[in-house]
XYZ file of C-alpha atoms in Angstrom:
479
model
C -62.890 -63.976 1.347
C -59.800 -64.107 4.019
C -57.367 -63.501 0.985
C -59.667 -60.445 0.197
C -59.283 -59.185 3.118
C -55.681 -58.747 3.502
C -55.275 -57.410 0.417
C -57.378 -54.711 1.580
C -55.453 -53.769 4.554
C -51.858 -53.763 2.696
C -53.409 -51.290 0.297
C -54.510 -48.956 3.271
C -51.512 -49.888 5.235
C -49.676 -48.451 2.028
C -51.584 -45.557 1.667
C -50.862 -44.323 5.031
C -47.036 -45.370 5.141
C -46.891 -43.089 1.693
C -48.388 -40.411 3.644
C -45.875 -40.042 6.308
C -43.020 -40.195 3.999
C -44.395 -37.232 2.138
C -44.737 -35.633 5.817
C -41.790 -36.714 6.255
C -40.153 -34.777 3.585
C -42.781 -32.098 3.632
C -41.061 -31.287 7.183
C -37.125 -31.839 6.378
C -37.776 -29.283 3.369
C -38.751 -26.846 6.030
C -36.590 -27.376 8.018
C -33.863 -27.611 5.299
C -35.403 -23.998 3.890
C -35.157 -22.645 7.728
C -31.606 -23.417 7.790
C -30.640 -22.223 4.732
C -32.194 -18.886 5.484
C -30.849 -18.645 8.784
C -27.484 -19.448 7.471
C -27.048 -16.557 4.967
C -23.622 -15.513 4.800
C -22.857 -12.113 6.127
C -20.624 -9.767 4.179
C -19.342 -8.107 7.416
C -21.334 -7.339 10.305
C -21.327 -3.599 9.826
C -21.892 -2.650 6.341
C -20.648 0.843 4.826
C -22.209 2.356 2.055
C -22.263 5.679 0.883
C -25.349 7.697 0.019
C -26.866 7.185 -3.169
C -25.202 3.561 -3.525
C -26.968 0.493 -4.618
C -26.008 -2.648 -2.909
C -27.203 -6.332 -4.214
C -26.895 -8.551 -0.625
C -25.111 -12.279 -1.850
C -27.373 -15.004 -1.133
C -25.068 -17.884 -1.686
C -26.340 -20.690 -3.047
C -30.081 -20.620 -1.245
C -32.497 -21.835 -3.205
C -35.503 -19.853 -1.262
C -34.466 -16.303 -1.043
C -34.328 -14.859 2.932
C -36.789 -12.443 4.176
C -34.974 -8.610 4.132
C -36.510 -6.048 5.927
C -34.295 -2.881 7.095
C -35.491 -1.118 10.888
C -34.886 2.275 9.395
C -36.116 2.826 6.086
C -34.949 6.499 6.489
C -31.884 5.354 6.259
C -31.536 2.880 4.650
C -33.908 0.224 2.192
C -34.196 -2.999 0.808
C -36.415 -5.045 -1.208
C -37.342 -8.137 -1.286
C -34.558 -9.603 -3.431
C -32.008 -8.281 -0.973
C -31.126 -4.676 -2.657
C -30.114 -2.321 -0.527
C -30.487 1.778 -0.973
C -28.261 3.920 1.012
C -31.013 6.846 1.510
C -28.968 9.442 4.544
C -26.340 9.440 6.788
C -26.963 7.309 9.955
C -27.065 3.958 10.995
C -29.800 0.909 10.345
C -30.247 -2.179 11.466
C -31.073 -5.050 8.520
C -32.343 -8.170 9.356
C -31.823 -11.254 6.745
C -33.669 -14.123 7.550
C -32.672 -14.830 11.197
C -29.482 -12.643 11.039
C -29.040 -8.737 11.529
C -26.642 -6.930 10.374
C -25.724 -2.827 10.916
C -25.592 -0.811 7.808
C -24.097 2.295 7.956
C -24.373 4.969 5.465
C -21.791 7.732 5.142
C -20.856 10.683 2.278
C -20.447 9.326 -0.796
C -16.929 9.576 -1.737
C -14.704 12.475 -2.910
C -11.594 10.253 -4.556
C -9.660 6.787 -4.500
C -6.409 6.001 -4.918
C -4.073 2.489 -4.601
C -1.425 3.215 -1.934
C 0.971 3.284 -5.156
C 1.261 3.582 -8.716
C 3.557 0.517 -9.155
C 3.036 -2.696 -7.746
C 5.305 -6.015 -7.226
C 3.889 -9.490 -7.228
C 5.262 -12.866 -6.671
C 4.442 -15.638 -9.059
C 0.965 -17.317 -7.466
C 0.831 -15.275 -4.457
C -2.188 -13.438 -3.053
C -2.339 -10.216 -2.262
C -4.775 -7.017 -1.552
C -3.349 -3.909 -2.425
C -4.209 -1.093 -0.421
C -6.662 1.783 -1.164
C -7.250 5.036 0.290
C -10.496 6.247 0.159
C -11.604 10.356 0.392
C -14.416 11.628 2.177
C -16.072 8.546 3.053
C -15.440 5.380 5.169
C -17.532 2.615 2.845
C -16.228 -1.137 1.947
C -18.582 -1.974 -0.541
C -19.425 -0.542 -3.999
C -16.162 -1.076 -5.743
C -15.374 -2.617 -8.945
C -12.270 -4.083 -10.172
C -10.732 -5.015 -12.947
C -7.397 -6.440 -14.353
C -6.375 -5.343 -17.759
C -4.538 -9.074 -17.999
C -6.485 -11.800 -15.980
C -3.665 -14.625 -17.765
C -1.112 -12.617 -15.680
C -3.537 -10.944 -12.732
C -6.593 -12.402 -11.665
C -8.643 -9.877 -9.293
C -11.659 -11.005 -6.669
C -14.339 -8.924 -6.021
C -12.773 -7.765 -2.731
C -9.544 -6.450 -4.813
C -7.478 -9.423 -3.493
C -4.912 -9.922 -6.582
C -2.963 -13.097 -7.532
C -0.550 -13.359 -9.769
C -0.892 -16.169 -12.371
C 1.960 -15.631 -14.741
C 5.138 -13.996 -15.629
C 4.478 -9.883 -16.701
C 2.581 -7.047 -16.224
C -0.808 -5.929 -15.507
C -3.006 -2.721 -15.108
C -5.450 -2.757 -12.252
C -8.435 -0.619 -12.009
C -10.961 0.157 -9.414
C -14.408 2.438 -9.998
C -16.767 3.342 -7.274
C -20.440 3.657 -7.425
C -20.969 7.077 -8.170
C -17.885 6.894 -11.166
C -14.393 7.652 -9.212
C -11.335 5.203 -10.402
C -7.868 4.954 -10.160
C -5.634 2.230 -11.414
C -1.697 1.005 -10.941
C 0.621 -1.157 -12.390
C 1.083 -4.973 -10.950
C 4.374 -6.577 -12.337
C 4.459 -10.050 -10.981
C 7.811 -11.529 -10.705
C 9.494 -15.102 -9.743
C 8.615 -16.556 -6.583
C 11.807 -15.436 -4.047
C 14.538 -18.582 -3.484
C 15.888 -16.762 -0.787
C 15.597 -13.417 1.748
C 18.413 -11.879 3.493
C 18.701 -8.980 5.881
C 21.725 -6.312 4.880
C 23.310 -6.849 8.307
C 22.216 -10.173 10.688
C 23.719 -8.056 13.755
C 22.366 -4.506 14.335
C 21.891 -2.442 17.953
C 18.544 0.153 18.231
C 18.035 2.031 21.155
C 15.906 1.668 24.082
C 12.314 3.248 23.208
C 13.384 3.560 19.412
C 11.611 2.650 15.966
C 13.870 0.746 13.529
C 12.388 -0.250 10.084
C 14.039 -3.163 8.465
C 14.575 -3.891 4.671
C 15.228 -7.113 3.478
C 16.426 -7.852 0.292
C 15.052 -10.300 -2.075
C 17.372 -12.049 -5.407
C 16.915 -9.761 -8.397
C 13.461 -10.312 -10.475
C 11.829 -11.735 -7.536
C 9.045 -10.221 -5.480
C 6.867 -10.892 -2.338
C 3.923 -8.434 -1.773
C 3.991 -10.372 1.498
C 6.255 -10.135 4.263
C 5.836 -10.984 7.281
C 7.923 -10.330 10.714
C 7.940 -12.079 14.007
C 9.721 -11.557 16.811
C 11.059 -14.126 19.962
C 10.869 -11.815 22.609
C 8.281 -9.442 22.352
C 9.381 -8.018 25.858
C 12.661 -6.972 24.263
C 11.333 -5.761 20.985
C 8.324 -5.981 18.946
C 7.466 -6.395 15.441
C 4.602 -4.010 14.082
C 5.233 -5.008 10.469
C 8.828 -4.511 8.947
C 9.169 -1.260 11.910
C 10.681 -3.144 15.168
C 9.760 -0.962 18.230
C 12.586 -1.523 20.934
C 11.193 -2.082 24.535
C 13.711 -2.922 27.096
C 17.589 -3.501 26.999
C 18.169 -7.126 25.933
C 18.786 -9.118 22.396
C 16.269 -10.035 20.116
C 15.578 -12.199 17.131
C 13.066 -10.882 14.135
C 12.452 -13.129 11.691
C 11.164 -11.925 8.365
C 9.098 -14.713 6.399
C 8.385 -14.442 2.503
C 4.424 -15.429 1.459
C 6.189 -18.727 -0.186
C 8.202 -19.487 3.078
C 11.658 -18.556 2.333
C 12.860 -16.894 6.040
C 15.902 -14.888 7.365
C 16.788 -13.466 10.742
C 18.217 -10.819 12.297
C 19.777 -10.129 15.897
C 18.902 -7.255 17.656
C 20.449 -5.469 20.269
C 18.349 -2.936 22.337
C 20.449 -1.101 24.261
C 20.590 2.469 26.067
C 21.523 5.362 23.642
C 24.586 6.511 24.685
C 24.985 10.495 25.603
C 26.069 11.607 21.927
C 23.400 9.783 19.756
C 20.299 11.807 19.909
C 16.666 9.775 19.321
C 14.517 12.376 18.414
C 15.714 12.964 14.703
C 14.050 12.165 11.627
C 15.325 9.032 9.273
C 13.558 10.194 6.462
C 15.353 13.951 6.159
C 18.565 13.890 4.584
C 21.927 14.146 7.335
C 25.508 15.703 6.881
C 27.856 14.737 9.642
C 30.493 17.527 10.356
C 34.049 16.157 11.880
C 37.038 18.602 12.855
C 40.441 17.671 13.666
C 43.762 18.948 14.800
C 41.894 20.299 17.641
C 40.632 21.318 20.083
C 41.688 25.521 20.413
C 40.024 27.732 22.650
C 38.968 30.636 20.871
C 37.944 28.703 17.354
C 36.626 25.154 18.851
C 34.455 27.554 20.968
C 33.136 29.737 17.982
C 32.364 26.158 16.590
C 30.387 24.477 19.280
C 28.474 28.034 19.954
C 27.101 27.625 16.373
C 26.133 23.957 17.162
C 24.441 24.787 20.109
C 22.268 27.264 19.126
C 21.495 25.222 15.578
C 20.601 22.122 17.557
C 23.408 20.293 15.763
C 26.359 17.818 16.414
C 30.063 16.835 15.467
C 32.662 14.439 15.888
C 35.594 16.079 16.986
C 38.992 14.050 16.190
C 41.249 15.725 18.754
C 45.112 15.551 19.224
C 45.458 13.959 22.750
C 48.653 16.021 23.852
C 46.569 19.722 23.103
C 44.067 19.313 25.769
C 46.742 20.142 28.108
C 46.122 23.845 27.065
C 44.431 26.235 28.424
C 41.068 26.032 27.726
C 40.996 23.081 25.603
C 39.804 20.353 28.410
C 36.836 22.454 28.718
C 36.264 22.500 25.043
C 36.238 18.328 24.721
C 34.139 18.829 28.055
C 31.331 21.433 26.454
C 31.242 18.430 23.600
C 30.370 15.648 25.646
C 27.698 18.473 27.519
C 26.317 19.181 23.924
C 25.862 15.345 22.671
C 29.395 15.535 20.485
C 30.969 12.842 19.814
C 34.803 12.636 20.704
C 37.139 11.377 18.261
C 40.914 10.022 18.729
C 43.644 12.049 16.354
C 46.113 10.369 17.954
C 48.065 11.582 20.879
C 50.605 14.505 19.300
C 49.856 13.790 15.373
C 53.898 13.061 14.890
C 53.462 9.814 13.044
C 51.410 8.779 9.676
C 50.471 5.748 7.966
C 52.711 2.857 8.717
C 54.698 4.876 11.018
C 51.714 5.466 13.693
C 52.441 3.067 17.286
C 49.800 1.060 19.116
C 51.152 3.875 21.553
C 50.138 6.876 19.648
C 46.812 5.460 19.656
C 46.496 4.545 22.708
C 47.954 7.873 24.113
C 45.329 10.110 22.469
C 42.397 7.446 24.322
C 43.767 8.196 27.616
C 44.169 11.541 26.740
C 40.545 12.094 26.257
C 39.451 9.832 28.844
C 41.164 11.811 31.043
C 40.119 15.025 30.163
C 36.176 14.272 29.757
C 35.804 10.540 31.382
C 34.978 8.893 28.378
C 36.900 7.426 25.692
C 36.426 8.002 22.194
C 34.027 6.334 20.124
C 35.555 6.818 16.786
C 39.359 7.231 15.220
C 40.581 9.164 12.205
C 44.283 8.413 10.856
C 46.629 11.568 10.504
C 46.652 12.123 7.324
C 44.018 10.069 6.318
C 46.324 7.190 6.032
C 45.291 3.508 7.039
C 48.021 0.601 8.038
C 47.138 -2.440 9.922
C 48.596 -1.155 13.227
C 45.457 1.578 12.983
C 43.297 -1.418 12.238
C 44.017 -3.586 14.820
C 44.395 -1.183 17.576
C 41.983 1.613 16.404
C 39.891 0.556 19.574
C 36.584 2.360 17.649
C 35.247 2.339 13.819
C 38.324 4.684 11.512
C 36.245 7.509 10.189
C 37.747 9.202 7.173
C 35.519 11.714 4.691
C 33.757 12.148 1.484
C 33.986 15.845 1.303
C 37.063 17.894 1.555
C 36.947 21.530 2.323
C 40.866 21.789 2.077
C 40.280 24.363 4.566
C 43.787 24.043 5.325
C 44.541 25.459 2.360
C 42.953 28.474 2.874
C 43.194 29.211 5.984
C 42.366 32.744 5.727
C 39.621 32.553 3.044
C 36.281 31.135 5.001
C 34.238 31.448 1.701
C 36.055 28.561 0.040
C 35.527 26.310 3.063
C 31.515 27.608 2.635
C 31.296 27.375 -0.585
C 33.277 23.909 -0.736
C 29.977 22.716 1.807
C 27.416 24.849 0.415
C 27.943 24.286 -3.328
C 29.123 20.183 -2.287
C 27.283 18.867 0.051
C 24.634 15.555 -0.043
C 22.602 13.344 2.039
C 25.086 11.147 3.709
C 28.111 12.872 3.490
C 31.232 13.248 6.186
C 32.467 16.550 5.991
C 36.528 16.960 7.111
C 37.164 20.453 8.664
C 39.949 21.790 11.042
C 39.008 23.094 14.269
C 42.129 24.891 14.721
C 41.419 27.814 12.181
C 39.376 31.004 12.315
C 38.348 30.772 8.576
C 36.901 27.443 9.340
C 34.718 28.412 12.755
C 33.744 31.617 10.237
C 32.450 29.676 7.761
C 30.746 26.799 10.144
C 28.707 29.679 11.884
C 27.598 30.907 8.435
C 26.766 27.247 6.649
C 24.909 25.761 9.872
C 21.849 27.670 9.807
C 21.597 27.332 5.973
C 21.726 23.230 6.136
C 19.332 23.591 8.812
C 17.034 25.712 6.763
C 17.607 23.529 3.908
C 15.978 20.828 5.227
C 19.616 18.711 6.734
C 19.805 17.629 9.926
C 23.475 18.834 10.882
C 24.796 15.156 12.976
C 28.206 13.709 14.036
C 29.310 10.710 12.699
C 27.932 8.321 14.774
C 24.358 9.669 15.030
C 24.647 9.453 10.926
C 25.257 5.368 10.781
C 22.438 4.713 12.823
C 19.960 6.605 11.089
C 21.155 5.118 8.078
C 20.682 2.012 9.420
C 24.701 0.961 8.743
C 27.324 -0.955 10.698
C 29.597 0.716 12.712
C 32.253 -1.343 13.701
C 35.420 -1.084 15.588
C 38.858 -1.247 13.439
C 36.157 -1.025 9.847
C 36.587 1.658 7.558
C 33.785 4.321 6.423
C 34.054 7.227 4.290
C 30.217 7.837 4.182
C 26.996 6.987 4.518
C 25.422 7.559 1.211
């Protein structure tokens, strides 16, 4: 009877331990399902879709689907299985389980395009290419596609990576049938990135966009720039905005590591570098020398002035003693010329020219205007180490010759030598000291200008090209 009994009870006693297990469990599902729905993952907390699209929310991996129910059906819909129906323009709010999210529905677009048409890649890096979209602001509803998935894989965002060696199409479509595709080449990983220069100056308050260069058949989609001073000069992507006088170092980092830096001087822009021209039109830099002369350095720097243009003037140290001719090389420095040292009384050439004739046409100047020049061009043309070493400022010669000396009373051959000559980049060598010459300069200005050139001295034209400008170096242009 006793052993009866107990058996009894541990069959009840199971019963009832059974049951709270299965409550148990019955409450950690719910719990489990709760989470899960509360935890949906958002695709962005404001959703854009254009009118007319269909939109199929991700669930993840829930098992239980969450509850969808949109505030403004007028607007916007959505079932039960988490489709979405851009209806009209406006804004909605969408709840998913325990979430909300804004949708908001904008035209439908007009046109799509990838940034380019040709694309570089490196071997197993990442990259989203970017899209312009017409008429409409939405970042959903696109589909894309890689014509080569061995060599491009593409995620449903449009982030690429490139798997192999070669060459891939990439397409994208929109919901209501717009597309537009480019070409991804994907190259070798870089070894190495290098800046052209690892010194350069930019100017107080100036833009400077730097291009690094990466060993041939390598890319990197993926640059990126940092800079150690921010209060000297920031980095905004490869364009370094100059803030305050000081030196800087930017740093340039490839997306598999590889790193190179550049130094950075901002400074003040000095009185005959102007900061308000464009880097992307083409520039001619003019340069007379011989001079200066009253009457035809005057005709010249009238036709500057009222063309908004510049010159370096290489001037012959002993003529500003002339009448006239100090307030020529003055009315330069007024107009943002730059003044160039001929030498002092252009008796000597090549290996014959002194420390002293150099020297002589810098004090010459100094004299004259207060500044010394900021740039040197041999007589003659002719270079010895004595104009290296004691050139004080970068030697300057040319890349086009007008041989206006040749014709000195013929100013359509010195136009038509510019006119039917001239390209982005180019030092032009004229002689102040003629009539022919200021003729032909007061005739070929305004046409440069209206061809699009911005009309520069020499100095102005290495720093928009970005180029070194060196004391005692040599330059011939800036092509």
């Amino acid at each position: 009877m006793f052993v009866e009994k107990k058996k009894s009870v541990s069959i009840k006693t199971a019963i009832v331990f059974v049951a709270i297990l299965l409550s148990v469990a019955i409450v950690a599902s719910a719990v489990a399902n709760s989470k899960k729905q509360e935890n949906v993952p958002a695709v962005a907390s404001t959703m854009i879709l254009g009118i007319g699209q269909e939109y199929d929310y991700p669930v993840g991996d829930n098992k239980k689907t969450p509850k969808f129910k949109s505030l403004n059906n007028d607007v916007v819909t959505v079932d039960k299985n988490g489709k979405f129906v851009a209806v009209a323009k406006g804004n909605a709010k969408v709840k998913i389980g325990k979430n909300e999210i804004t949708v908001q529905v904008e035209d439908a677009p007009t046109g799509i395009a990838f940034a380019r048409s040709e694309f570089l890649l490196g071997s197993g890096e990442t990259y989203k290419l970017p899209l312009s979209v017409d008429g409409s602001d939405i970042n959903t509803g696109f589909l894309f596609e890689s014509s080569d998935a061995n060599v491009l894989s593409v995620g449903a965002d449009g982030t690429v990576t490139g798997n192999a060696l070669g060459t891939a199409k990439l397409t994208v479509k929109t919901y209501n049938g717009l597309s537009s595709a480019c070409s991804v080449a994907v190259q070798n990983a870089p070894e190495s990135i290098s800046f052209p220069q690892e010194n350069t100056n930019v100017f107080a308050g100036e833009k400077l966009k730097l291009a690094p260069v990466l060993p041939s058949g390598s890319a990197s989609a993926n640059i990126t720039y940092a800079s150690d001073n921010d209060a000297v000069a920031k980095a905004q992507g490869n364009e370094i905005v100059a803030v305050a006088n000081g030196t800087v170092n930017i740093t340039a980092t490839t997306f598999n590591g590889k790193s190179t830096t550049c130094q950075i001087t901002v400074v003040e822009a000095p009185y005959y570098i102007r900061t308000n021209l464009d880097p992307n039109k083409p520039m001619v830099a003019l340069s007379f020398d011989d001079g200066p002369n009253k009457s035809t350095t005057t005709m010249i720097l009238d036709a500057l002035e009222q063309n908004h243009a510049s010159a370096t003037f290489f001037m012959v140290g002993n003529r500003l003693q002339y009448e006239g001719n100090k307030e020529c090389a003055q009315r330069m420095v007024k107009l943002g010329c730059q003044l160039g040292n001929h030498t002092y009384d252009h008796s000597h050439y090549g290996n014959d020219v002194t420390a002293e004739d150099i020297s002589g046409g810098i004090e010459a100047i100094k004299n004259a205007t207060g500044y010394e020049p900021t740039a040197f061009r041999p007589t003659g043309g002719y270079i010895s180490d004595t104009i290296k070493q004691n050139s004080n400022a970068p030697i300057c010669i040319w890349s086009l010759d007008t041989n206006d000396w040749r014709h000195k009373k013929d100013s359509n051959k010195t136009y038509d030598a510019v006119m039917n000559n001239v390209s982005d980049g180019d030092i032009i060598l004229m002689h102040d000291i003629y009539e022919s010459t200021a003729e032909a300069v007061t005739r070929f200005v305004p046409e440069l200008v209206a061809q699009g050139y911005q009309v520069v001295n020499i100095a102005e034209l290495a720093y928009y090209k970005n180029a070194s400008f060196e004391n005692g170096q040599i330059y011939y242009s800036f092509r």
